[in-house]
Coordinates of C-alpha atoms in Angstrom, one line a residue:
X975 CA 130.9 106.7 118.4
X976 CA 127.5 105.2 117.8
X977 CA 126.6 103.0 120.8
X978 CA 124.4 100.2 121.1
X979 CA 121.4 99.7 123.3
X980 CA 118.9 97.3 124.0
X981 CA 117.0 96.2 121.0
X982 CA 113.9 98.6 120.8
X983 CA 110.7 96.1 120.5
X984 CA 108.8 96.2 117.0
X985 CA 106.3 98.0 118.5
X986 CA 108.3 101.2 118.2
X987 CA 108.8 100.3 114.4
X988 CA 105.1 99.3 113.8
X989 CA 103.7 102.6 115.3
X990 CA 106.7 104.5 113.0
X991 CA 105.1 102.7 109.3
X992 CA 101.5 103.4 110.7
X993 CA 102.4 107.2 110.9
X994 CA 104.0 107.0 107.3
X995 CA 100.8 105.0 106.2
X996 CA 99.0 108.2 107.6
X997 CA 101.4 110.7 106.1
X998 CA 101.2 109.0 102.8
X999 CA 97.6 108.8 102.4
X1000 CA 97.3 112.4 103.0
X1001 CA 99.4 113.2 100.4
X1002 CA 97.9 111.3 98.2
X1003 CA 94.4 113.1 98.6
X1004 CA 95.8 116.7 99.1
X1005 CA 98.1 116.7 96.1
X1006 CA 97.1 114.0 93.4
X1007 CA 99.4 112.6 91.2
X1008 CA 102.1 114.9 92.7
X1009 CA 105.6 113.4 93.4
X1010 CA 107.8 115.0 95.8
X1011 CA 111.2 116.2 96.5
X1012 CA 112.0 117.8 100.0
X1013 CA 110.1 120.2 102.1
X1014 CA 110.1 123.9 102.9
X1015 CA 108.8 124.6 106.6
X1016 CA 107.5 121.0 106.7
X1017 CA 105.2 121.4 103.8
X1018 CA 106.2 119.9 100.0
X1019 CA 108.2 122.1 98.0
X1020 CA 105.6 122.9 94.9
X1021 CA 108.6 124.5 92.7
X1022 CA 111.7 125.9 93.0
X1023 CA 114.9 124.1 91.7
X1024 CA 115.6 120.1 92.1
X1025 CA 118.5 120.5 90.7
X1026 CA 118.0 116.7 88.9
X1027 CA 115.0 115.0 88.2
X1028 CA 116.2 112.0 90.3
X1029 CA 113.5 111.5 93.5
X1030 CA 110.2 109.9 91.9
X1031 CA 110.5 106.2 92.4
X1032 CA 111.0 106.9 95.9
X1033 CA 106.8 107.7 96.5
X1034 CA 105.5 104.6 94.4
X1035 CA 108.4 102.4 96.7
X1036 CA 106.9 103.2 99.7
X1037 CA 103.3 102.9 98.4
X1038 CA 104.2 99.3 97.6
X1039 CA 105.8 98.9 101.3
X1040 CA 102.8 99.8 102.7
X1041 CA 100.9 97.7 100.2
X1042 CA 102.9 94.9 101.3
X1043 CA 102.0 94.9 105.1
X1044 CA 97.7 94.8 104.6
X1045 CA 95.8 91.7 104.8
X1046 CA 95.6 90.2 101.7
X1047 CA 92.5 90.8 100.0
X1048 CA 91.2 93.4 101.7
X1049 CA 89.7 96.8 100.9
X1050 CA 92.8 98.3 102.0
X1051 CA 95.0 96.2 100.2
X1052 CA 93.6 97.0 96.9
X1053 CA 93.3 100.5 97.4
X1054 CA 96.9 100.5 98.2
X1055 CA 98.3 98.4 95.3
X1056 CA 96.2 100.8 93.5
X1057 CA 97.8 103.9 94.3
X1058 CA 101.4 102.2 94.0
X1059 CA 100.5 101.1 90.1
X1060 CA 99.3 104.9 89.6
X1061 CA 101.9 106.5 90.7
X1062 CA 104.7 104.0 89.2
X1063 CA 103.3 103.9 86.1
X1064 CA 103.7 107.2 84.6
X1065 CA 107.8 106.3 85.3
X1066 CA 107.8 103.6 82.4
X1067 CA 109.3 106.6 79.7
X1068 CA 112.3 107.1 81.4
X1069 CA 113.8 103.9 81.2
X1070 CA 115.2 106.0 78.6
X1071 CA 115.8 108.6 80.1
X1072 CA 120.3 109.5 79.7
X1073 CA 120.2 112.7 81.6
X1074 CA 120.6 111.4 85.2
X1075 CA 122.6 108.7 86.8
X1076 CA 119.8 107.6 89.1
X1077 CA 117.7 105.3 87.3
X1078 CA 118.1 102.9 90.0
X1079 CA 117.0 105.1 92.4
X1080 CA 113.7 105.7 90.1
X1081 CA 113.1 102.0 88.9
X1082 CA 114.5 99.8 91.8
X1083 CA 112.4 101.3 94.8
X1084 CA 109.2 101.7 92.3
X1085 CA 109.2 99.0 89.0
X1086 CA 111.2 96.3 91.2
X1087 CA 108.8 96.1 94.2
X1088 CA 105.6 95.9 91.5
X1089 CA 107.4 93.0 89.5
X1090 CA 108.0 91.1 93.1
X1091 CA 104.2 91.0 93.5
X1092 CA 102.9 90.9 89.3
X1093 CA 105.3 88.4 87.7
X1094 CA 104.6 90.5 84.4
X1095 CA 107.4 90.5 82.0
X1096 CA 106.5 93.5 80.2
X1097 CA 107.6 95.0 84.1
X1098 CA 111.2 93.2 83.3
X1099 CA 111.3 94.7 80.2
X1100 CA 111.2 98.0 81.6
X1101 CA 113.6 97.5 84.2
X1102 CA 116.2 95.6 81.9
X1103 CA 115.5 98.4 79.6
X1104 CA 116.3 101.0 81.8
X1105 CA 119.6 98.9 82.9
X1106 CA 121.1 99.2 79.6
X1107 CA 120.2 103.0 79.1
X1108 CA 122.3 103.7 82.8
X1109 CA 125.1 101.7 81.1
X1110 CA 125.8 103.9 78.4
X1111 CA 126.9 106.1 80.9
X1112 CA 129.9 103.9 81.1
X1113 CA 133.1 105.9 80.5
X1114 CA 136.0 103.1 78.9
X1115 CA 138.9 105.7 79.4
X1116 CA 138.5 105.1 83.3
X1117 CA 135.6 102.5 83.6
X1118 CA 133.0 104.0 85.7
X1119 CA 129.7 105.7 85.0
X1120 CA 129.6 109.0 84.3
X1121 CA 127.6 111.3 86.9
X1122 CA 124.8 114.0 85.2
X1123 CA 127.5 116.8 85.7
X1124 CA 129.9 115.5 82.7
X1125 CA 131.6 113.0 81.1
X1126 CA 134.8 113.5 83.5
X1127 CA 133.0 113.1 86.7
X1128 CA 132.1 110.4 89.2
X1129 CA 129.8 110.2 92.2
X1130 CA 129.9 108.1 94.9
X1131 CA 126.1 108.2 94.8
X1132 CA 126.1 106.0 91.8
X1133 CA 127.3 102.7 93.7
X1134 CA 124.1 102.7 94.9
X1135 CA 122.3 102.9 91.7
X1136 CA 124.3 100.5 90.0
X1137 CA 122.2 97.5 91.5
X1138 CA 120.0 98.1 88.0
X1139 CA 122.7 97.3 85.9
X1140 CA 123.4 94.1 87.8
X1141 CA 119.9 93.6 87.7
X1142 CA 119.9 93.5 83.7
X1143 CA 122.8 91.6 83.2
X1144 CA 121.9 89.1 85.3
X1145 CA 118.0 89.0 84.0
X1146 CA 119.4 88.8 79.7
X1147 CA 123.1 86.8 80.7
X1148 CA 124.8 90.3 79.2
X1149 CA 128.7 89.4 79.8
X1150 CA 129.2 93.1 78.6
X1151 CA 126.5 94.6 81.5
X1152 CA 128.3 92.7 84.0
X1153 CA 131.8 93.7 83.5
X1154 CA 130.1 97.6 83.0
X1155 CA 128.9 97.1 86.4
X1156 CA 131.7 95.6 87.9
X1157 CA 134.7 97.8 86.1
X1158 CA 132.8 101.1 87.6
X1159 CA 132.4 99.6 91.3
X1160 CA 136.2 98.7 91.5
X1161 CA 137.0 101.8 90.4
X1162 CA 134.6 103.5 92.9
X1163 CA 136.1 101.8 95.6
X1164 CA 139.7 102.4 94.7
X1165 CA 139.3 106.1 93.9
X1166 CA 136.5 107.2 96.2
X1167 CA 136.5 105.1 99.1
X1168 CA 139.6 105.9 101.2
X1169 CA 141.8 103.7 103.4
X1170 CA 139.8 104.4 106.7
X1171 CA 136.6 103.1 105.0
X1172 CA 135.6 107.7 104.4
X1173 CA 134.4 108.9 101.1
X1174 CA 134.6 111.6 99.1
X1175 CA 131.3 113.0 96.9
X1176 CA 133.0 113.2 93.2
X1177 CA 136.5 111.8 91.3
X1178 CA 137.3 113.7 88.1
X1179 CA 139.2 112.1 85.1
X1180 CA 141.2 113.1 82.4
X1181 CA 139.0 112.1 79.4
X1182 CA 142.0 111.8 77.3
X1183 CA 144.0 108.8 79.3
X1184 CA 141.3 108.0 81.8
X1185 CA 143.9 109.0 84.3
X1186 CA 142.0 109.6 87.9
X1187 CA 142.9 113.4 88.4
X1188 CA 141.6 113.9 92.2
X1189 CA 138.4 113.9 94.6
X1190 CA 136.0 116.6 95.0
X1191 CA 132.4 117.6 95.9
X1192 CA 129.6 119.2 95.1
X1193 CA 127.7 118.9 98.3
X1194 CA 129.9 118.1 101.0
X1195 CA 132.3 120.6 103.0
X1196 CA 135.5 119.9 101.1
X1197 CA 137.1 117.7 98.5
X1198 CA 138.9 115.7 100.9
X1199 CA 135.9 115.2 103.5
X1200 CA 133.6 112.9 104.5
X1201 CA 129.9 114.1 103.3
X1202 CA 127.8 111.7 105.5
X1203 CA 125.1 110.5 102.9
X1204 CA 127.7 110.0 100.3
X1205 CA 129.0 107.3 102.9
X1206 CA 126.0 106.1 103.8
X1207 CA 125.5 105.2 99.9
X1208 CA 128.3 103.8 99.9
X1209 CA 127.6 101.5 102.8
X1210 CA 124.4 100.3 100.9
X1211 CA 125.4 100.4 97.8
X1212 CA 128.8 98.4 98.0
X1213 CA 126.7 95.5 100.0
X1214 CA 123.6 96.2 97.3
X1215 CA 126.4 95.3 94.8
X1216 CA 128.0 91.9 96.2
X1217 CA 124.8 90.6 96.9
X1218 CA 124.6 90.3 92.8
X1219 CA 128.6 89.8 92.2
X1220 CA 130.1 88.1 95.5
X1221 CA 133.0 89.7 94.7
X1222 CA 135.1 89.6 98.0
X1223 CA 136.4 93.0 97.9
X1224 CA 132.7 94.7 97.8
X1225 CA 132.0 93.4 100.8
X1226 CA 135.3 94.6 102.5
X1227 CA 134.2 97.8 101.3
X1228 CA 130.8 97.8 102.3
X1229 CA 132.1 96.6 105.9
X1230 CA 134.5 99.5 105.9
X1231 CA 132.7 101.9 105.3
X1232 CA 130.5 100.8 107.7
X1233 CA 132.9 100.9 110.7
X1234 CA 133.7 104.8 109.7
X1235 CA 130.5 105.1 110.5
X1236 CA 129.7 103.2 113.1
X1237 CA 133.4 105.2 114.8
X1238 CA 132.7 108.7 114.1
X1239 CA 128.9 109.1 114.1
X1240 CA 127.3 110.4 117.5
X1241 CA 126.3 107.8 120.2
X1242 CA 122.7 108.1 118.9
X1243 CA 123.4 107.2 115.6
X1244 CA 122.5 110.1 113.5
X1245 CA 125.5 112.0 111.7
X1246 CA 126.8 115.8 111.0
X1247 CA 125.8 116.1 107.1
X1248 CA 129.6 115.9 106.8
X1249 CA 131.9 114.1 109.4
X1250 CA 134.8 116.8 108.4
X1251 CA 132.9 120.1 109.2
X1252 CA 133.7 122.3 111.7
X1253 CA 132.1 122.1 115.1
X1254 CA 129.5 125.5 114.5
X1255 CA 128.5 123.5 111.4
X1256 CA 128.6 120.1 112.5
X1257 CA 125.8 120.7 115.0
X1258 CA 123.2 120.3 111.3
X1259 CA 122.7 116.7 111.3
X1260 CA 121.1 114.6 108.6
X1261 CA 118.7 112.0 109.3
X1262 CA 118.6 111.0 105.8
X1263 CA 122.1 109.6 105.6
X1264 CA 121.1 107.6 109.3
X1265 CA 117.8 106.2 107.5
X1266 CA 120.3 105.0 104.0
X1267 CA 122.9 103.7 107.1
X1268 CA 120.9 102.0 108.8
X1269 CA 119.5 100.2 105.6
X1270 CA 122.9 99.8 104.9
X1271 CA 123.6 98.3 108.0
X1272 CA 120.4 95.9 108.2
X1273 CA 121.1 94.4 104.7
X1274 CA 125.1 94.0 105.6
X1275 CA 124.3 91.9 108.8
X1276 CA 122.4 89.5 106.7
X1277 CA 125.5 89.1 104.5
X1278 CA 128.6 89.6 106.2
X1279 CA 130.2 85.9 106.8
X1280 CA 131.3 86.5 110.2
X1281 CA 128.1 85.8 112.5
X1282 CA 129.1 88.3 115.2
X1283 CA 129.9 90.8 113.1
X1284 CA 126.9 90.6 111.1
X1285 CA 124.5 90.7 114.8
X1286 CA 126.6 93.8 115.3
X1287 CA 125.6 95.6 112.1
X1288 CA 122.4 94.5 112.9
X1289 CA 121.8 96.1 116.2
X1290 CA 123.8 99.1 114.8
X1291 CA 121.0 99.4 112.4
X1292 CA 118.6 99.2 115.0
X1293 CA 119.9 101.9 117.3
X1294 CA 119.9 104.3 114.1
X1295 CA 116.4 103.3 113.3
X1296 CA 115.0 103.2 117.2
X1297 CA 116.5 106.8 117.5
X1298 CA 114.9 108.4 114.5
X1299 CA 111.5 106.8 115.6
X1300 CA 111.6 108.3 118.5
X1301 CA 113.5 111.8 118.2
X1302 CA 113.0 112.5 114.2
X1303 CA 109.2 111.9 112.8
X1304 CA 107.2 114.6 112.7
X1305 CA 104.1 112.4 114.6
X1306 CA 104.0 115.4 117.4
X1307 CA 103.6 118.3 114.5
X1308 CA 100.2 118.1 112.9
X1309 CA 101.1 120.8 110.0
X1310 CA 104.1 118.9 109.5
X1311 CA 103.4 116.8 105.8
X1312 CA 106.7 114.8 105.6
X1313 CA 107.4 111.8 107.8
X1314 CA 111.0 112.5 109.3
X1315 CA 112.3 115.3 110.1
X1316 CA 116.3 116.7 110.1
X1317 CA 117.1 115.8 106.3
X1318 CA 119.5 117.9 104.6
X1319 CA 119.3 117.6 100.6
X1320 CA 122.0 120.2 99.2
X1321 CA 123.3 122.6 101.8
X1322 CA 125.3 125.1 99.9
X1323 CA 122.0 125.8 97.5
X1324 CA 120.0 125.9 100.7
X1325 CA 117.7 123.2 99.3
X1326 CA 116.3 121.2 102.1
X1327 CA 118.0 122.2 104.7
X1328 CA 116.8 120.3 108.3
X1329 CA 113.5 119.5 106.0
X1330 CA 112.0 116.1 105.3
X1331 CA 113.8 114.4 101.9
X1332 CA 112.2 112.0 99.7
X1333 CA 115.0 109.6 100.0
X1334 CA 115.2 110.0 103.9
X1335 CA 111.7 109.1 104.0
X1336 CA 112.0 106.1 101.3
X1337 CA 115.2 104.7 102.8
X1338 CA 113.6 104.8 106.6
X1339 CA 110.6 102.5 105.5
X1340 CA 113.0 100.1 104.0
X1341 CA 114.7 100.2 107.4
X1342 CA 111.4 99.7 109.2
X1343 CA 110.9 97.1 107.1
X1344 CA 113.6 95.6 107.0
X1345 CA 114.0 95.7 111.1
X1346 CA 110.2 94.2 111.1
X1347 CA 110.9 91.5 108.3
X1348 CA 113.9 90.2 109.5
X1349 CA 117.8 90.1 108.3
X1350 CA 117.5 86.8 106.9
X1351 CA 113.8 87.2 105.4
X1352 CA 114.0 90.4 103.1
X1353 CA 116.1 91.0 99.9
X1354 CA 115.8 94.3 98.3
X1355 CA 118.3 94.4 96.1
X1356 CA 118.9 91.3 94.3

């Protein structure tokens, strides 16, 4: 069970985002215009299989993190913003783009951060726009959004990229967006999310009645396990979601899936890749799914209505994040290009395995940002 400790200082977190400034930068001037995915012996994967083309708002987010923290202004500040508008940018096309479920993942972290700092609303065109393209992935027979392996199938990874169709039905007053983003997070949390606040990866329907058939996976250990980052979506993606609906039950879901968590993840605060493997295998951990957890955790202490409860998230979160700052970045490794280290993107393809991840490096900025900004102070999602 995760165990809390005195509240690391923001020194700790500071010296973490001024390595992933570092890390960053050097990306950006050994490999140009290049976005990506995980890491093979520490260095960026140049090809090879991705398996979806899902990761590239995730470099242009952090770009605009860092962007955020320089004195306005300054040399640095404009170089910065720079960078962020060249390499979010060249994302504008797939707003159309029907062949993945993560457009949140690509236009929330990237598109969303530019239009919080240029009011432009040719930048909430696009992000309205690609809104309504990840809603006609909605499946009526069933009501949820289809995942990129068929019509039949759902992933618990799409709660949290559902945020950008609450997004555009909230920026155009779409009644029929809303109830598309609400029918496939109730049926997320009654098919997926089990009584003990666990999930499971994928639910498959019958396309015929819509009938839910059962739970699977793709990338945890069984169909009726516990893959840690599909919780850890879960946590921040239920919470993501009731900060735009305050519907009641997504933030009893996004608090119970928390406390698996919190119960059944090491005292340090970083998990097996699945909570159900056996003990030989259990020994791989994934920092990724702590950096999305403690995100997670962070944004549900700011929302939770019970005070205590929400300072215990809170310093949940900060254990997580204290312990991958000082155990997990890659700071002591000088040929080491990614910024945390212990990610695990698909095990049973052998893709990423104890690696840095995109995602795990995206999600672990917002943390330290979030940590540094405040509970009360920082809004991602809505």
């Amino acid at each position: 069970m995760l165990q809390l400790s005195t509240a690391a200082g923001s020194a700790l977190f500071d010296d973490a985002l001024g390595f992933a400034q570092r890390q960053l930068r050097a990306l950006i001037e050994r490999d140009p215009d290049f976005y990506p995915l995980y890491t093979v012996g520490g260095r960026w994967n140049h090809g090879g299989e991705a398996w979806t083309h899902w990761c590239d708002g995730f470099l242009p987010g952090m770009l605009w993190i860092v962007y955020a923290r320089q004195p306005p202004g300054s040399a640095e500040s404009r170089w910065w913003r720079e960078q962020a508008i060249r390499y979010s940018r060249p994302l504008e096309p797939r707003k159309l783009d029907r062949t993945v479920h993560d457009l949140g993942f690509v236009f929330m972290s990237s598109y969303y951060r530019w239009y919080g700092f240029t009011p432009d609303p040719t930048l909430k065109a696009v992000l309205v726009e690609a809104g309504r393209t990840m809603a006609l992935r909605f499946q009526e027979r069933g009501r949820y959004l289809r995942s990129f392996i068929g019509p039949d199938s759902l992933f618990i990874d799409i709660m949290a990229n559902v945020g950008i169709v609450f997004y555009a039905a909230r920026e155009t007053g779409d009644r029929q967006l809303l109830d598309i983003a609400l029918g496939h997070c109730h049926t997320t949390q009654r098919v997926l999310v089990r009584g003990d606040g666990s999930t499971a990866h994928e639910g498959l329907f019958d396309l015929e009645t819509g009938e839910f058939l059962k739970q699977t996976t793709h990338q945890g250990y069984r169909g009726d396990s516990c893959w840690s980052r599909g919780l850890a979506w879960a946590l921040y993606g239920f919470g993501s979601a009731f900060q735009y609906a305050r519907d009641p039950l997504l933030l009893a879901t996004a608090e119970a899936c928390a406390d698996f968590y919190i119960l059944h993840t090491p005292a340090d605060g970083v998990p097996a890749w699945d909570f159900d493997a056996p003990p030989d295998s259990r020994k791989l951990l994934d920092t990724s799914a702590a950096a999305i957890a403690a995100c997670g955790l962070f944004q549900l202490g700011g929302l939770t209505v019970d005070a205590a409860k929400g300072h215990f998230y809170r310093e949940a979160g900060r254990q997580i994040l204290t312990t991958l700052c000082r155990d997990w970045l890659a700071a002591a490794d000088p040929q080491w290009e990614g910024i945390l280290k212990g990610g695990v993107y698909h095990l049973h393809k052998n893709l990423g395995v104890n690696e840095s991840v995109m995602w795990g490096e995206y999600f672990f900025m917002e943390a330290l940002e979030r940590a540094l900004a405040g509970a009360t102070s920082l809004n991602i999602a809505s």
